[in-house]
Amino acid sequence: MNLTVLAASGRTGLALTREALRRGHTVTAVARDPDRIAVPDSPHLHKVAGDVDDPASLAVAAGSTVLSGLGTDRAGVLLAGAKAVVAAGPQRIIWLGAYGTGKSAEVAGEAAGQLGTMLGDRLGDKVDADGTILAAGGTVFHAGLLTDGPESPGRRTVGLDAGPPLDFAAVISRATVAAAMLDEAETPRFAGTIALPLPE
């Protein structure tokens, strides 16, 4: 498959890029500074400078599949990115969100309120970005607290109806989330909905 990975220099974006290449896909890796995409050169890897504030720079081809590892500490970036990706007209969008926000808040339980407080004005940005992707038929992965480490051998992906309470003591590796997102790219199961990657 021809895949575009947004925020490919971030820790989640790097995990997505590595997993996609490991599975034999061709990857256009987009980052503000392509030199920070710490992945060995490959004939299947194309590094591109791009920024969500300049939609034309994102190198999203019509008919492609986009995987986003976009995260930010500044409100407005996620919604700008979501709008730019949707406007580019890819065939599929697989977007990373946060468990306990928006549509998953009720399922996540009491801890979702604490998460909302921690996110502050970024909460609305996350919810609006997710809504933009879902309205376009994309899949939004609501992951719990992310950590580095290997892919969980017992990992699985479920819908919101099977979501566990949000537990700040529980973590999921970026490698596990990346593998789940690539599974969805290869075999769509959650188009237009929220999916929850779980470590076991």
mmCIF file of N, CA, C and O in Angstrom, residues 1-86:
data_model
loop_
_atom_site.group_PDB
_atom_site.id
_atom_site.type_symbol
_atom_site.label_atom_id
_atom_site.label_comp_id
_atom_site.label_asym_id
_atom_site.label_seq_id
_atom_site.Cartn_x
_atom_site.Cartn_y
_atom_site.Cartn_z
ATOM 1 N N MET A 1 0.837 -1.191 0.000
ATOM 2 C CA MET A 1 0.000 0.000 0.000
ATOM 3 C C MET A 1 0.878 1.249 0.000
ATOM 4 O O MET A 1 2.016 1.227 0.453
ATOM 5 N N ASN A 2 0.314 2.336 -0.524
ATOM 6 C CA ASN A 2 0.962 3.633 -0.434
ATOM 7 C C ASN A 2 0.359 4.391 0.748
ATOM 8 O O ASN A 2 -0.824 4.730 0.742
ATOM 9 N N LEU A 3 1.179 4.630 1.754
ATOM 10 C CA LEU A 3 0.720 5.245 2.987
ATOM 11 C C LEU A 3 1.407 6.585 3.208
ATOM 12 O O LEU A 3 2.577 6.748 2.862
ATOM 13 N N THR A 4 0.681 7.522 3.785
ATOM 14 C CA THR A 4 1.255 8.794 4.217
ATOM 15 C C THR A 4 1.169 8.849 5.731
ATOM 16 O O THR A 4 0.097 8.658 6.306
ATOM 17 N N VAL A 5 2.297 9.092 6.383
ATOM 18 C CA VAL A 5 2.332 9.203 7.840
ATOM 19 C C VAL A 5 2.588 10.651 8.215
ATOM 20 O O VAL A 5 3.610 11.231 7.831
ATOM 21 N N LEU A 6 1.655 11.243 8.953
ATOM 22 C CA LEU A 6 1.815 12.616 9.435
ATOM 23 C C LEU A 6 2.522 12.628 10.784
ATOM 24 O O LEU A 6 2.350 11.715 11.590
ATOM 25 N N ALA A 7 3.307 13.682 11.010
ATOM 26 C CA ALA A 7 4.091 13.821 12.243
ATOM 27 C C ALA A 7 5.044 12.643 12.390
ATOM 28 O O ALA A 7 5.205 12.058 13.459
ATOM 29 N N ALA A 8 5.711 12.318 11.297
ATOM 30 C CA ALA A 8 6.546 11.108 11.249
ATOM 31 C C ALA A 8 7.811 11.215 12.084
ATOM 32 O O ALA A 8 8.465 10.199 12.329
ATOM 33 N N SER A 9 8.165 12.409 12.555
ATOM 34 C CA SER A 9 9.361 12.533 13.392
ATOM 35 C C SER A 9 9.042 12.392 14.875
ATOM 36 O O SER A 9 9.956 12.289 15.696
ATOM 37 N N GLY A 10 7.766 12.394 15.236
ATOM 38 C CA GLY A 10 7.385 12.190 16.626
ATOM 39 C C GLY A 10 7.479 10.721 17.001
ATOM 40 O O GLY A 10 7.628 9.843 16.148
ATOM 41 N N ARG A 11 7.369 10.439 18.291
ATOM 42 C CA ARG A 11 7.571 9.056 18.735
ATOM 43 C C ARG A 11 6.511 8.109 18.174
ATOM 44 O O ARG A 11 6.822 6.988 17.774
ATOM 45 N N THR A 12 5.267 8.560 18.131
ATOM 46 C CA THR A 12 4.226 7.709 17.551
ATOM 47 C C THR A 12 4.369 7.641 16.038
ATOM 48 O O THR A 12 4.204 6.582 15.427
ATOM 49 N N GLY A 13 4.678 8.769 15.409
ATOM 50 C CA GLY A 13 4.877 8.787 13.965
ATOM 51 C C GLY A 13 6.030 7.890 13.533
ATOM 52 O O GLY A 13 5.952 7.208 12.498
ATOM 53 N N LEU A 14 7.090 7.870 14.314
ATOM 54 C CA LEU A 14 8.213 6.979 14.010
ATOM 55 C C LEU A 14 7.784 5.516 14.123
ATOM 56 O O LEU A 14 8.162 4.685 13.288
ATOM 57 N N ALA A 15 6.989 5.219 15.142
ATOM 58 C CA ALA A 15 6.507 3.840 15.295
ATOM 59 C C ALA A 15 5.630 3.440 14.111
ATOM 60 O O ALA A 15 5.732 2.319 13.600
ATOM 61 N N LEU A 16 4.784 4.349 13.655
ATOM 62 C CA LEU A 16 3.943 4.083 12.486
ATOM 63 C C LEU A 16 4.797 3.858 11.239
ATOM 64 O O LEU A 16 4.557 2.931 10.459
ATOM 65 N N THR A 17 5.792 4.708 11.048
ATOM 66 C CA THR A 17 6.648 4.613 9.868
ATOM 67 C C THR A 17 7.427 3.300 9.858
ATOM 68 O O THR A 17 7.480 2.594 8.849
ATOM 69 N N ARG A 18 8.005 2.956 11.007
ATOM 70 C CA ARG A 18 8.778 1.711 11.086
ATOM 71 C C ARG A 18 7.903 0.493 10.834
ATOM 72 O O ARG A 18 8.289 -0.437 10.115
ATOM 73 N N GLU A 19 6.706 0.486 11.439
ATOM 74 C CA GLU A 19 5.821 -0.667 11.278
ATOM 75 C C GLU A 19 5.340 -0.793 9.836
ATOM 76 O O GLU A 19 5.254 -1.899 9.291
ATOM 77 N N ALA A 20 5.025 0.340 9.213
ATOM 78 C CA ALA A 20 4.564 0.303 7.826
ATOM 79 C C ALA A 20 5.654 -0.230 6.901
ATOM 80 O O ALA A 20 5.390 -1.053 6.012
ATOM 81 N N LEU A 21 6.886 0.212 7.108
ATOM 82 C CA LEU A 21 7.992 -0.274 6.286
ATOM 83 C C LEU A 21 8.262 -1.752 6.555
ATOM 84 O O LEU A 21 8.530 -2.522 5.627
ATOM 85 N N ARG A 22 8.163 -2.166 7.819
ATOM 86 C CA ARG A 22 8.384 -3.567 8.167
ATOM 87 C C ARG A 22 7.391 -4.468 7.448
ATOM 88 O O ARG A 22 7.726 -5.599 7.048
ATOM 89 N N ARG A 23 6.175 -3.946 7.244
ATOM 90 C CA ARG A 23 5.137 -4.726 6.571
ATOM 91 C C ARG A 23 5.211 -4.629 5.051
ATOM 92 O O ARG A 23 4.375 -5.197 4.351
ATOM 93 N N GLY A 24 6.197 -3.887 4.547
ATOM 94 C CA GLY A 24 6.411 -3.841 3.106
ATOM 95 C C GLY A 24 5.670 -2.749 2.360
ATOM 96 O O GLY A 24 5.615 -2.762 1.124
ATOM 97 N N HIS A 25 5.113 -1.785 3.077
ATOM 98 C CA HIS A 25 4.384 -0.698 2.419
ATOM 99 C C HIS A 25 5.337 0.402 1.965
ATOM 100 O O HIS A 25 6.465 0.514 2.459
ATOM 101 N N THR A 26 4.880 1.221 1.046
ATOM 102 C CA THR A 26 5.604 2.418 0.631
ATOM 103 C C THR A 26 5.091 3.587 1.468
ATOM 104 O O THR A 26 3.877 3.797 1.562
ATOM 105 N N VAL A 27 6.012 4.328 2.062
ATOM 106 C CA VAL A 27 5.628 5.351 3.035
ATOM 107 C C VAL A 27 6.134 6.726 2.628
ATOM 108 O O VAL A 27 7.326 6.914 2.359
ATOM 109 N N THR A 28 5.211 7.691 2.586
ATOM 110 C CA THR A 28 5.580 9.098 2.516
ATOM 111 C C THR A 28 5.492 9.628 3.937
ATOM 112 O O THR A 28 4.408 9.707 4.526
ATOM 113 N N ALA A 29 6.653 9.928 4.523
ATOM 114 C CA ALA A 29 6.734 10.352 5.917
ATOM 115 C C ALA A 29 6.841 11.875 5.969
ATOM 116 O O ALA A 29 7.795 12.449 5.449
ATOM 117 N N VAL A 30 5.860 12.501 6.596
ATOM 118 C CA VAL A 30 5.766 13.959 6.606
ATOM 119 C C VAL A 30 6.112 14.503 7.987
ATOM 120 O O VAL A 30 5.562 14.042 9.002
ATOM 121 N N ALA A 31 7.001 15.475 8.031
ATOM 122 C CA ALA A 31 7.365 16.139 9.279
ATOM 123 C C ALA A 31 7.843 17.547 8.962
ATOM 124 O O ALA A 31 8.286 17.821 7.843
ATOM 125 N N ARG A 32 7.736 18.432 9.948
ATOM 126 C CA ARG A 32 8.236 19.790 9.715
ATOM 127 C C ARG A 32 9.720 19.779 9.397
ATOM 128 O O ARG A 32 10.197 20.544 8.575
ATOM 129 N N ASP A 33 10.469 18.886 10.052
ATOM 130 C CA ASP A 33 11.892 18.726 9.774
ATOM 131 C C ASP A 33 12.155 17.266 9.407
ATOM 132 O O ASP A 33 12.307 16.415 10.283
ATOM 133 N N PRO A 34 12.193 16.956 8.110
ATOM 134 C CA PRO A 34 12.364 15.560 7.688
ATOM 135 C C PRO A 34 13.653 14.924 8.192
ATOM 136 O O PRO A 34 13.736 13.700 8.320
ATOM 137 N N ASP A 35 14.669 15.733 8.504
ATOM 138 C CA ASP A 35 15.925 15.180 9.006
ATOM 139 C C ASP A 35 15.753 14.522 10.376
ATOM 140 O O ASP A 35 16.606 13.750 10.808
ATOM 141 N N ARG A 36 14.642 14.819 11.043
ATOM 142 C CA ARG A 36 14.388 14.243 12.364
ATOM 143 C C ARG A 36 13.604 12.932 12.279
ATOM 144 O O ARG A 36 13.289 12.344 13.302
ATOM 145 N N ILE A 37 13.299 12.484 11.063
ATOM 146 C CA ILE A 37 12.625 11.193 10.897
ATOM 147 C C ILE A 37 13.707 10.113 10.989
ATOM 148 O O ILE A 37 14.362 9.766 10.008
ATOM 149 N N ALA A 38 13.910 9.605 12.195
ATOM 150 C CA ALA A 38 15.040 8.719 12.489
ATOM 151 C C ALA A 38 14.745 7.277 12.084
ATOM 152 O O ALA A 38 14.615 6.380 12.914
ATOM 153 N N VAL A 39 14.645 7.085 10.774
ATOM 154 C CA VAL A 39 14.396 5.768 10.200
ATOM 155 C C VAL A 39 15.426 5.564 9.091
ATOM 156 O O VAL A 39 15.667 6.483 8.306
ATOM 157 N N PRO A 40 16.053 4.392 9.016
ATOM 158 C CA PRO A 40 17.043 4.165 7.956
ATOM 159 C C PRO A 40 16.445 4.382 6.565
ATOM 160 O O PRO A 40 15.270 4.111 6.328
ATOM 161 N N ASP A 41 17.282 4.887 5.669
ATOM 162 C CA ASP A 41 16.840 5.095 4.296
ATOM 163 C C ASP A 41 16.384 3.784 3.674
ATOM 164 O O ASP A 41 16.913 2.711 3.971
ATOM 165 N N SER A 42 15.377 3.904 2.825
ATOM 166 C CA SER A 42 14.813 2.738 2.153
ATOM 167 C C SER A 42 14.219 3.204 0.834
ATOM 168 O O SER A 42 13.716 4.330 0.745
ATOM 169 N N PRO A 43 14.250 2.358 -0.192
ATOM 170 C CA PRO A 43 13.602 2.732 -1.448
ATOM 171 C C PRO A 43 12.092 2.889 -1.289
ATOM 172 O O PRO A 43 11.434 3.469 -2.147
ATOM 173 N N HIS A 44 11.546 2.392 -0.179
ATOM 174 C CA HIS A 44 10.108 2.493 0.067
ATOM 175 C C HIS A 44 9.748 3.670 0.965
ATOM 176 O O HIS A 44 8.576 3.838 1.306
ATOM 177 N N LEU A 45 10.759 4.469 1.347
ATOM 178 C CA LEU A 45 10.535 5.597 2.253
ATOM 179 C C LEU A 45 10.837 6.916 1.562
ATOM 180 O O LEU A 45 11.915 7.095 0.987
ATOM 181 N N HIS A 46 9.878 7.834 1.618
ATOM 182 C CA HIS A 46 10.053 9.172 1.057
ATOM 183 C C HIS A 46 9.784 10.184 2.160
ATOM 184 O O HIS A 46 8.661 10.268 2.663
ATOM 185 N N LYS A 47 10.815 10.936 2.559
ATOM 186 C CA LYS A 47 10.688 11.926 3.616
ATOM 187 C C LYS A 47 10.335 13.278 3.007
ATOM 188 O O LYS A 47 10.969 13.704 2.040
ATOM 189 N N VAL A 48 9.312 13.929 3.572
ATOM 190 C CA VAL A 48 8.791 15.172 3.006
ATOM 191 C C VAL A 48 8.629 16.205 4.113
ATOM 192 O O VAL A 48 8.148 15.883 5.205
ATOM 193 N N ALA A 49 9.011 17.441 3.839
ATOM 194 C CA ALA A 49 8.783 18.544 4.771
ATOM 195 C C ALA A 49 7.345 19.019 4.621
ATOM 196 O O ALA A 49 6.891 19.321 3.518
ATOM 197 N N GLY A 50 6.615 19.053 5.730
ATOM 198 C CA GLY A 50 5.226 19.492 5.666
ATOM 199 C C GLY A 50 4.758 19.988 7.014
ATOM 200 O O GLY A 50 5.282 19.598 8.057
ATOM 201 N N ASP A 51 3.760 20.866 6.989
ATOM 202 C CA ASP A 51 3.221 21.462 8.208
ATOM 203 C C ASP A 51 1.722 21.631 8.028
ATOM 204 O O ASP A 51 1.272 22.046 6.947
ATOM 205 N N VAL A 52 0.945 21.324 9.072
ATOM 206 C CA VAL A 52 -0.513 21.423 8.947
ATOM 207 C C VAL A 52 -0.969 22.850 8.680
ATOM 208 O O VAL A 52 -2.068 23.079 8.166
ATOM 209 N N ASP A 53 -0.132 23.836 9.028
ATOM 210 C CA ASP A 53 -0.493 25.223 8.746
ATOM 211 C C ASP A 53 -0.320 25.575 7.270
ATOM 212 O O ASP A 53 -0.706 26.658 6.832
ATOM 213 N N ASP A 54 0.272 24.663 6.513
ATOM 214 C CA ASP A 54 0.434 24.826 5.067
ATOM 215 C C ASP A 54 -0.080 23.544 4.407
ATOM 216 O O ASP A 54 0.697 22.647 4.066
ATOM 217 N N PRO A 55 -1.408 23.409 4.260
ATOM 218 C CA PRO A 55 -2.005 22.151 3.790
ATOM 219 C C PRO A 55 -1.389 21.605 2.508
ATOM 220 O O PRO A 55 -1.270 20.393 2.339
ATOM 221 N N ALA A 56 -0.974 22.479 1.601
ATOM 222 C CA ALA A 56 -0.412 22.020 0.332
ATOM 223 C C ALA A 56 0.908 21.278 0.538
ATOM 224 O O ALA A 56 1.338 20.515 -0.336
ATOM 225 N N SER A 57 1.541 21.471 1.685
ATOM 226 C CA SER A 57 2.846 20.849 1.923
ATOM 227 C C SER A 57 2.730 19.416 2.459
ATOM 228 O O SER A 57 3.744 18.729 2.587
ATOM 229 N N LEU A 58 1.521 18.948 2.755
ATOM 230 C CA LEU A 58 1.373 17.669 3.442
ATOM 231 C C LEU A 58 1.567 16.450 2.556
ATOM 232 O O LEU A 58 1.640 15.332 3.049
ATOM 233 N N ALA A 59 1.642 16.636 1.273
ATOM 234 C CA ALA A 59 1.932 15.533 0.341
ATOM 235 C C ALA A 59 0.932 14.397 0.460
ATOM 236 O O ALA A 59 1.296 13.218 0.403
ATOM 237 N N VAL A 60 -0.334 14.735 0.649
ATOM 238 C CA VAL A 60 -1.392 13.725 0.720
ATOM 239 C C VAL A 60 -2.008 13.577 -0.660
ATOM 240 O O VAL A 60 -2.630 14.501 -1.178
ATOM 241 N N ALA A 61 -1.819 12.432 -1.267
ATOM 242 C CA ALA A 61 -2.339 12.196 -2.609
ATOM 243 C C ALA A 61 -3.771 11.683 -2.536
ATOM 244 O O ALA A 61 -4.126 10.912 -1.645
ATOM 245 N N ALA A 62 -4.591 12.140 -3.474
ATOM 246 C CA ALA A 62 -5.959 11.624 -3.553
ATOM 247 C C ALA A 62 -5.912 10.115 -3.739
ATOM 248 O O ALA A 62 -5.103 9.592 -4.510
ATOM 249 N N GLY A 63 -6.743 9.400 -2.995
ATOM 250 C CA GLY A 63 -6.771 7.956 -3.096
ATOM 251 C C GLY A 63 -5.784 7.229 -2.204
ATOM 252 O O GLY A 63 -5.754 6.008 -2.183
ATOM 253 N N SER A 64 -4.980 7.976 -1.455
ATOM 254 C CA SER A 64 -4.001 7.357 -0.571
ATOM 255 C C SER A 64 -4.629 7.053 0.794
ATOM 256 O O SER A 64 -5.776 7.406 1.065
ATOM 257 N N THR A 65 -3.864 6.402 1.655
ATOM 258 C CA THR A 65 -4.274 6.159 3.033
ATOM 259 C C THR A 65 -3.353 6.950 3.946
ATOM 260 O O THR A 65 -2.130 6.847 3.845
ATOM 261 N N VAL A 66 -3.953 7.748 4.819
ATOM 262 C CA VAL A 66 -3.195 8.601 5.731
ATOM 263 C C VAL A 66 -3.289 8.041 7.145
ATOM 264 O O VAL A 66 -4.376 7.702 7.619
ATOM 265 N N LEU A 67 -2.143 7.954 7.813
ATOM 266 C CA LEU A 67 -2.096 7.603 9.226
ATOM 267 C C LEU A 67 -1.472 8.781 9.965
ATOM 268 O O LEU A 67 -0.398 9.256 9.581
ATOM 269 N N SER A 68 -2.147 9.254 10.991
ATOM 270 C CA SER A 68 -1.665 10.438 11.694
ATOM 271 C C SER A 68 -1.213 10.110 13.108
ATOM 272 O O SER A 68 -1.966 9.533 13.891
ATOM 273 N N GLY A 69 0.005 10.518 13.417
ATOM 274 C CA GLY A 69 0.512 10.466 14.780
ATOM 275 C C GLY A 69 0.587 11.864 15.366
ATOM 276 O O GLY A 69 1.317 12.103 16.335
ATOM 277 N N LEU A 70 -0.169 12.777 14.785
ATOM 278 C CA LEU A 70 -0.101 14.186 15.156
ATOM 279 C C LEU A 70 -0.532 14.386 16.603
ATOM 280 O O LEU A 70 -1.584 13.935 17.026
ATOM 281 N N GLY A 71 0.297 15.085 17.352
ATOM 282 C CA GLY A 71 -0.017 15.475 18.716
ATOM 283 C C GLY A 71 0.519 16.878 18.928
ATOM 284 O O GLY A 71 1.372 17.343 18.176
ATOM 285 N N THR A 72 0.030 17.547 19.950
ATOM 286 C CA THR A 72 0.461 18.924 20.129
ATOM 287 C C THR A 72 0.223 19.401 21.548
ATOM 288 O O THR A 72 -0.607 18.846 22.266
ATOM 289 N N ASP A 73 0.964 20.405 21.936
ATOM 290 C CA ASP A 73 0.714 21.061 23.220
ATOM 291 C C ASP A 73 0.058 22.424 23.006
ATOM 292 O O ASP A 73 -0.016 23.236 23.911
ATOM 293 N N ARG A 74 -0.431 22.632 21.772
ATOM 294 C CA ARG A 74 -1.048 23.922 21.439
ATOM 295 C C ARG A 74 -2.395 23.693 20.779
ATOM 296 O O ARG A 74 -2.509 22.948 19.809
ATOM 297 N N ALA A 75 -3.439 24.297 21.326
ATOM 298 C CA ALA A 75 -4.785 24.140 20.781
ATOM 299 C C ALA A 75 -4.862 24.686 19.359
ATOM 300 O O ALA A 75 -4.243 25.695 19.030
ATOM 301 N N GLY A 76 -5.615 23.991 18.519
ATOM 302 C CA GLY A 76 -5.839 24.424 17.146
ATOM 303 C C GLY A 76 -5.086 23.631 16.114
ATOM 304 O O GLY A 76 -5.506 23.548 14.954
ATOM 305 N N VAL A 77 -3.978 23.012 16.512
ATOM 306 C CA VAL A 77 -3.133 22.286 15.556
ATOM 307 C C VAL A 77 -3.844 21.043 15.033
ATOM 308 O O VAL A 77 -3.820 20.751 13.827
ATOM 309 N N LEU A 78 -4.491 20.294 15.936
ATOM 310 C CA LEU A 78 -5.131 19.050 15.508
ATOM 311 C C LEU A 78 -6.283 19.298 14.551
ATOM 312 O O LEU A 78 -6.426 18.610 13.539
ATOM 313 N N LEU A 79 -7.109 20.283 14.857
ATOM 314 C CA LEU A 79 -8.233 20.578 13.963
ATOM 315 C C LEU A 79 -7.727 21.070 12.609
ATOM 316 O O LEU A 79 -8.259 20.679 11.567
ATOM 317 N N ALA A 80 -6.687 21.903 12.617
ATOM 318 C CA ALA A 80 -6.107 22.362 11.351
ATOM 319 C C ALA A 80 -5.593 21.178 10.540
ATOM 320 O O ALA A 80 -5.807 21.098 9.323
ATOM 321 N N GLY A 81 -4.953 20.231 11.215
ATOM 322 C CA GLY A 81 -4.451 19.051 10.526
ATOM 323 C C GLY A 81 -5.567 18.195 9.977
ATOM 324 O O GLY A 81 -5.503 17.713 8.842
ATOM 325 N N ALA A 82 -6.616 18.009 10.776
ATOM 326 C CA ALA A 82 -7.746 17.193 10.327
ATOM 327 C C ALA A 82 -8.407 17.798 9.101
ATOM 328 O O ALA A 82 -8.724 17.099 8.132
ATOM 329 N N LYS A 83 -8.631 19.103 9.147
ATOM 330 C CA LYS A 83 -9.260 19.770 8.007
ATOM 331 C C LYS A 83 -8.391 19.668 6.757
ATOM 332 O O LYS A 83 -8.892 19.445 5.648
ATOM 333 N N ALA A 84 -7.077 19.821 6.933
ATOM 334 C CA ALA A 84 -6.166 19.755 5.786
ATOM 335 C C ALA A 84 -6.158 18.364 5.173
ATOM 336 O O ALA A 84 -6.167 18.210 3.942
ATOM 337 N N VAL A 85 -6.156 17.354 6.012
ATOM 338 C CA VAL A 85 -6.133 15.975 5.498
ATOM 339 C C VAL A 85 -7.431 15.657 4.771
ATOM 340 O O VAL A 85 -7.420 15.099 3.662
ATOM 341 N N VAL A 86 -8.554 15.997 5.362
ATOM 342 C CA VAL A 86 -9.850 15.720 4.722
ATOM 343 C C VAL A 86 -9.944 16.445 3.383
ATOM 344 O O VAL A 86 -10.407 15.878 2.378
#
